[in-house]
Short mmCIF file of C-alpha atoms in Angstrom, two decimals:
data_model
loop_
_atom_site.label_atom_id
_atom_site.label_comp_id
_atom_site.label_asym_id
_atom_site.label_seq_id
_atom_site.Cartn_x
_atom_site.Cartn_y
_atom_site.Cartn_z
CA MET A 1480 28.66 126.33 146.63
CA LYS A 1481 28.16 125.89 142.90
CA PRO A 1482 29.71 129.24 141.94
CA LEU A 1483 32.75 128.51 144.15
CA TYR A 1484 33.10 125.04 142.64
CA LEU A 1485 32.86 126.48 139.13
CA VAL A 1486 35.54 129.07 139.88
CA SER A 1487 37.87 126.36 141.24
CA VAL A 1488 37.41 124.25 138.13
CA LEU A 1489 38.13 127.21 135.88
CA LEU A 1490 41.29 128.12 137.81
CA LEU A 1491 42.52 124.55 137.71
CA SER A 1492 41.87 124.32 133.96
CA GLY A 1493 43.73 127.56 133.41
CA LEU A 1494 46.75 126.36 135.38
CA LEU A 1495 46.83 123.09 133.47
CA GLY A 1496 46.60 125.01 130.22
CA LEU A 1497 49.51 127.25 131.17
CA THR A 1498 51.59 124.23 132.23
CA GLY A 1499 50.87 122.51 128.92
CA CYS A 1500 51.94 125.59 126.96
CA THR A 1501 55.17 125.78 128.95
CA VAL A 1502 56.07 122.12 128.48
CA HIS A 1503 55.34 122.05 124.75
CA GLN A 1504 56.97 125.37 123.91
CA PRO A 1505 59.13 124.76 120.80
CA VAL A 1506 62.90 125.08 121.16
CA PRO A 1507 64.67 127.12 118.43
CA LEU A 1508 66.93 125.09 116.15
CA TYR A 1509 70.15 126.49 114.68
CA GLN A 1510 72.48 125.70 111.79
CA LEU A 1511 75.92 126.98 110.88
CA ASP A 1512 75.96 129.62 108.15
CA ASN A 1513 78.11 129.06 105.04
CA GLY A 1514 78.03 132.77 104.23
CA ASN A 1515 76.32 132.34 100.84
CA ALA A 1516 79.52 131.01 99.29
CA PRO A 1517 79.21 131.01 95.47
CA LEU A 1518 79.27 127.66 93.72
CA PRO A 1519 82.59 126.77 92.03
CA THR A 1520 82.71 127.11 88.25
CA GLN A 1521 85.88 125.16 87.35
CA ALA A 1522 84.95 121.60 86.41
CA GLN A 1523 88.63 120.68 86.05
CA GLY A 1524 90.01 122.61 88.99
CA VAL A 1525 92.42 121.28 91.59
CA ALA A 1526 91.30 117.89 92.94
CA VAL A 1527 90.99 118.10 96.74
CA LEU A 1528 90.03 115.30 99.10
CA LEU A 1529 88.74 116.84 102.34
CA GLY A 1530 89.15 114.34 105.11
CA PRO A 1531 89.07 112.34 107.08
CA VAL A 1532 87.73 115.21 109.23
CA SER A 1533 87.99 114.36 112.92
CA ILE A 1534 85.55 116.17 115.25
CA ALA A 1535 85.98 116.36 119.03
CA ASP A 1536 83.66 113.97 120.87
CA TYR A 1537 81.77 116.69 122.73
CA LEU A 1538 80.71 118.26 119.41
CA GLN A 1539 79.08 115.10 118.07
CA ARG A 1540 75.58 115.84 119.36
CA GLU A 1541 72.52 118.01 118.79
CA ALA A 1542 72.70 119.75 122.18
CA PHE A 1543 73.82 123.39 122.08
CA LEU A 1544 76.65 123.69 124.60
CA GLN A 1545 77.55 126.91 126.38
CA ARG A 1546 81.08 127.51 127.66
CA GLN A 1547 81.10 128.98 131.18
CA THR A 1548 83.68 131.30 132.71
CA ASP A 1549 85.10 128.43 134.80
CA GLY A 1550 85.69 126.38 131.63
CA SER A 1551 82.75 124.01 132.09
CA LEU A 1552 80.09 123.30 129.46
CA LEU A 1553 76.34 123.47 130.06
CA VAL A 1554 73.53 122.37 127.76
CA ALA A 1555 71.37 125.33 126.72
CA ASP A 1556 67.67 124.94 127.56
CA ASP A 1557 66.50 127.40 124.92
CA ALA A 1558 68.50 126.27 121.86
CA ARG A 1559 69.53 123.16 119.97
CA TRP A 1560 71.40 122.29 116.79
CA ALA A 1561 69.22 121.27 113.85
CA GLY A 1562 70.75 117.82 113.42
CA SER A 1563 74.31 116.63 113.89
CA LEU A 1564 76.78 119.46 114.47
CA ALA A 1565 79.63 117.29 113.13
CA THR A 1566 77.79 116.78 109.83
CA ASP A 1567 77.02 120.50 109.66
CA ILE A 1568 80.72 121.33 110.13
CA ASP A 1569 81.69 118.94 107.31
CA GLN A 1570 79.24 120.50 104.88
CA VAL A 1571 80.25 124.09 105.67
CA LEU A 1572 83.95 123.26 105.26
CA LEU A 1573 83.32 121.47 101.96
CA ARG A 1574 81.20 124.28 100.50
CA GLN A 1575 83.59 127.01 101.63
CA LEU A 1576 86.75 125.24 100.41
CA ALA A 1577 85.27 124.39 97.01
CA SER A 1578 84.15 128.00 96.58
CA ARG A 1579 87.50 129.52 97.59
CA LEU A 1580 89.46 127.16 95.31
CA ASP A 1581 86.82 127.48 92.55
CA SER A 1582 86.93 123.74 91.98
CA GLN A 1583 84.09 121.31 91.44
CA ARG A 1584 86.58 118.54 92.20
CA THR A 1585 86.48 119.10 95.95
CA VAL A 1586 85.02 116.04 97.66
CA LEU A 1587 84.50 114.83 101.20
CA ALA A 1588 86.18 111.61 102.34
CA PRO A 1589 85.63 108.75 102.01
CA THR A 1590 85.35 108.53 98.24
CA ASN A 1591 85.87 105.87 95.58
CA ALA A 1592 89.31 104.67 94.58
CA GLU A 1593 88.99 106.21 91.10
CA PHE A 1594 89.25 109.75 92.51
CA LYS A 1595 92.88 110.87 92.30
CA ALA A 1596 93.42 113.83 94.60
CA ASP A 1597 96.06 116.46 93.94
CA VAL A 1598 95.85 117.42 97.63
CA GLN A 1599 94.40 115.60 100.62
CA VAL A 1600 93.42 117.57 103.72
CA LEU A 1601 93.60 115.73 107.03
CA LEU A 1602 91.71 117.94 109.49
CA ASN A 1603 91.13 117.68 113.23
CA ILE A 1604 88.59 120.02 114.87
CA ILE A 1605 89.72 120.10 118.49
CA ARG A 1606 87.36 122.79 119.79
CA LEU A 1607 84.43 124.86 118.53
CA ASP A 1608 82.23 126.54 121.14
CA SER A 1609 81.25 129.80 122.79
CA GLY A 1610 79.39 131.15 125.82
CA PRO A 1611 77.19 134.06 126.82
CA GLN A 1612 80.22 135.82 128.29
CA LEU A 1613 83.01 134.15 126.31
CA PRO A 1614 84.02 134.56 122.66
CA ALA A 1615 83.65 131.84 120.07
CA VAL A 1616 86.83 129.75 119.87
CA LEU A 1617 88.02 127.36 117.17
CA GLU A 1618 91.07 125.16 117.62
CA ALA A 1619 92.13 122.88 114.77
CA GLN A 1620 95.07 121.13 113.16
CA TRP A 1621 95.52 120.28 109.51
CA ARG A 1622 98.00 118.29 107.43
CA LEU A 1623 98.28 118.52 103.65
CA LEU A 1624 99.44 115.56 101.55
CA ASP A 1625 100.38 115.92 97.89
CA ARG A 1626 99.38 113.50 95.13
CA ASN A 1627 102.32 111.27 96.04
CA GLY A 1628 101.23 111.03 99.67
CA GLN A 1629 104.07 113.23 100.92
CA LEU A 1630 103.44 115.67 103.79
CA ARG A 1631 103.66 119.21 102.40
CA ASP A 1632 102.22 121.34 105.20
CA SER A 1633 101.10 121.00 108.83
CA ARG A 1634 99.59 123.66 111.05
CA LEU A 1635 97.96 124.02 114.47
CA LEU A 1636 95.84 127.14 114.94
CA ARG A 1637 93.49 128.87 117.35
CA LEU A 1638 90.95 131.48 116.24
CA GLU A 1639 88.60 133.69 118.29
CA GLU A 1640 85.54 135.71 117.30
CA ALA A 1641 83.57 138.16 119.45
CA HIS A 1642 79.75 138.18 119.64
CA SER A 1643 76.92 139.99 121.45
CA GLY A 1644 76.04 137.10 123.77
CA THR A 1645 72.81 135.89 122.18
CA VAL A 1646 72.59 132.33 120.90
CA ALA A 1647 71.93 133.49 117.35
CA ASP A 1648 75.02 135.70 117.37
CA GLN A 1649 77.12 132.91 118.87
CA VAL A 1650 76.14 130.67 115.95
CA GLN A 1651 77.15 133.39 113.50
CA ALA A 1652 80.48 133.85 115.29
CA GLN A 1653 81.22 130.10 115.10
CA SER A 1654 80.30 130.14 111.40
CA ARG A 1655 82.72 132.98 110.76
CA LEU A 1656 85.49 130.99 112.46
CA LEU A 1657 84.94 128.06 110.10
CA ARG A 1658 85.09 130.44 107.13
CA GLN A 1659 88.39 131.84 108.43
CA LEU A 1660 89.72 128.29 108.73
CA THR A 1661 88.86 127.46 105.11
CA GLN A 1662 90.38 130.74 103.96
CA GLN A 1663 93.72 129.77 105.50
CA LEU A 1664 93.38 126.22 104.17
CA ALA A 1665 92.79 127.46 100.63
CA ALA A 1666 95.86 129.70 100.86
CA ALA A 1667 97.96 126.71 101.95
CA ILE A 1668 96.61 124.52 99.11
CA GLU A 1669 97.27 127.06 96.32
CA PRO A 1670 101.06 126.37 96.08
CA LEU A 1671 100.26 122.68 95.50
CA ARG A 1672 97.93 123.35 92.59
CA ASP A 1673 100.64 122.97 89.91
CA GLN A 1674 102.87 120.39 91.58
CA PRO A 1675 104.87 118.23 89.14
CA ILE A 1676 103.79 114.68 88.59
CA ALA A 1677 106.44 112.26 89.76
CA GLU A 1678 107.49 109.66 87.23
CA ALA A 1679 106.79 106.07 88.08
CA SER A 1680 109.87 104.51 89.55
CA LYS A 1681 111.46 101.78 87.50
CA PRO A 1682 113.31 98.84 88.98
CA ALA A 1683 117.02 99.38 88.89
CA GLN A 1684 118.76 97.34 86.25
CA THR A 1685 121.61 95.12 87.31
CA PRO A 1686 124.76 96.30 85.54
CA LYS A 1687 126.16 93.81 83.11
CA ARG A 1688 129.40 92.22 84.11
CA PRO A 1689 132.19 92.84 81.57
CA ALA A 1690 133.04 89.85 79.45
CA ARG A 1691 136.15 88.12 80.60
CA ALA A 1692 139.03 88.31 78.17
CA PRO A 1693 140.11 84.92 76.83
CA GLN A 1694 143.13 83.62 78.64
CA GLN A 1695 146.33 83.83 76.65
CA PRO A 1696 148.22 80.56 76.51
CA GLY A 1697 151.24 80.60 78.74
CA PRO A 1698 154.80 79.96 77.54
CA LYS A 1699 155.35 76.43 76.49
CA ILE A 1700 157.84 74.44 78.52
CA PRO A 1701 160.10 72.44 76.23
CA MET A 1702 160.21 68.78 76.86
CA VAL A 1703 163.56 67.12 77.06
CA GLY A 1704 163.71 64.14 74.76
CA PRO A 1705 166.06 61.20 74.87
CA THR A 1706 169.65 62.00 74.43
CA PRO A 1707 171.43 60.35 71.60
CA GLY A 1708 173.45 58.36 74.04
CA GLY A 1709 170.46 56.83 75.79
CA GLY A 1710 170.01 56.98 79.53
CA GLU A 1711 167.18 58.45 81.59
CA VAL A 1712 164.48 60.68 80.18
CA LEU A 1713 163.69 63.70 82.27
CA ARG A 1714 160.26 65.32 81.94
CA PHE A 1715 159.43 68.65 83.44
#
């Protein structure tokens, strides 16, 4: 009986060991790739305020979502984002835009009131996902405001990028979509680089009223005095 008991204990220990290895198996973490964008060199380049950047609610999490052929989204069991995906998107956009514009004066909103932007980018990321059998898709809308707060450009776009189906390649495809977005953004910002500075408006001055000409005395009406013969005196 002892050998049989020993064998049972060993088998049970082995099964528990395998179960423990399965439960504690580490899940790979992924980050978006900025493509090794070079750092900007112009300290006095165009001043760009990136943001507010609005991210769709379903992207504000660490779970790695997979788009299915029926349009639904499933959480991947074998992958996860390394931190907040929304924060990762902000940092990739900032690094890419600053590099393409070659400007150290590209900052992420909010910022202090002393920063005077030549261009403000209002960006809304509507969709950014992919699936094992579906391409990576990015849908976004931007609006560009000049230094006077006037709307200078507005665009709604949809971009797609193919991939091999693996999670790692899906992450690379989504990263390439963000780089394409910043490339188009930089091209739209370039015409606003040398915009004229509007002069401060001055209050309109009230025109002076012309001086009234002095009234000329009218013709004098002669008074009729007493007649030599007396009688009534008539006054007009």
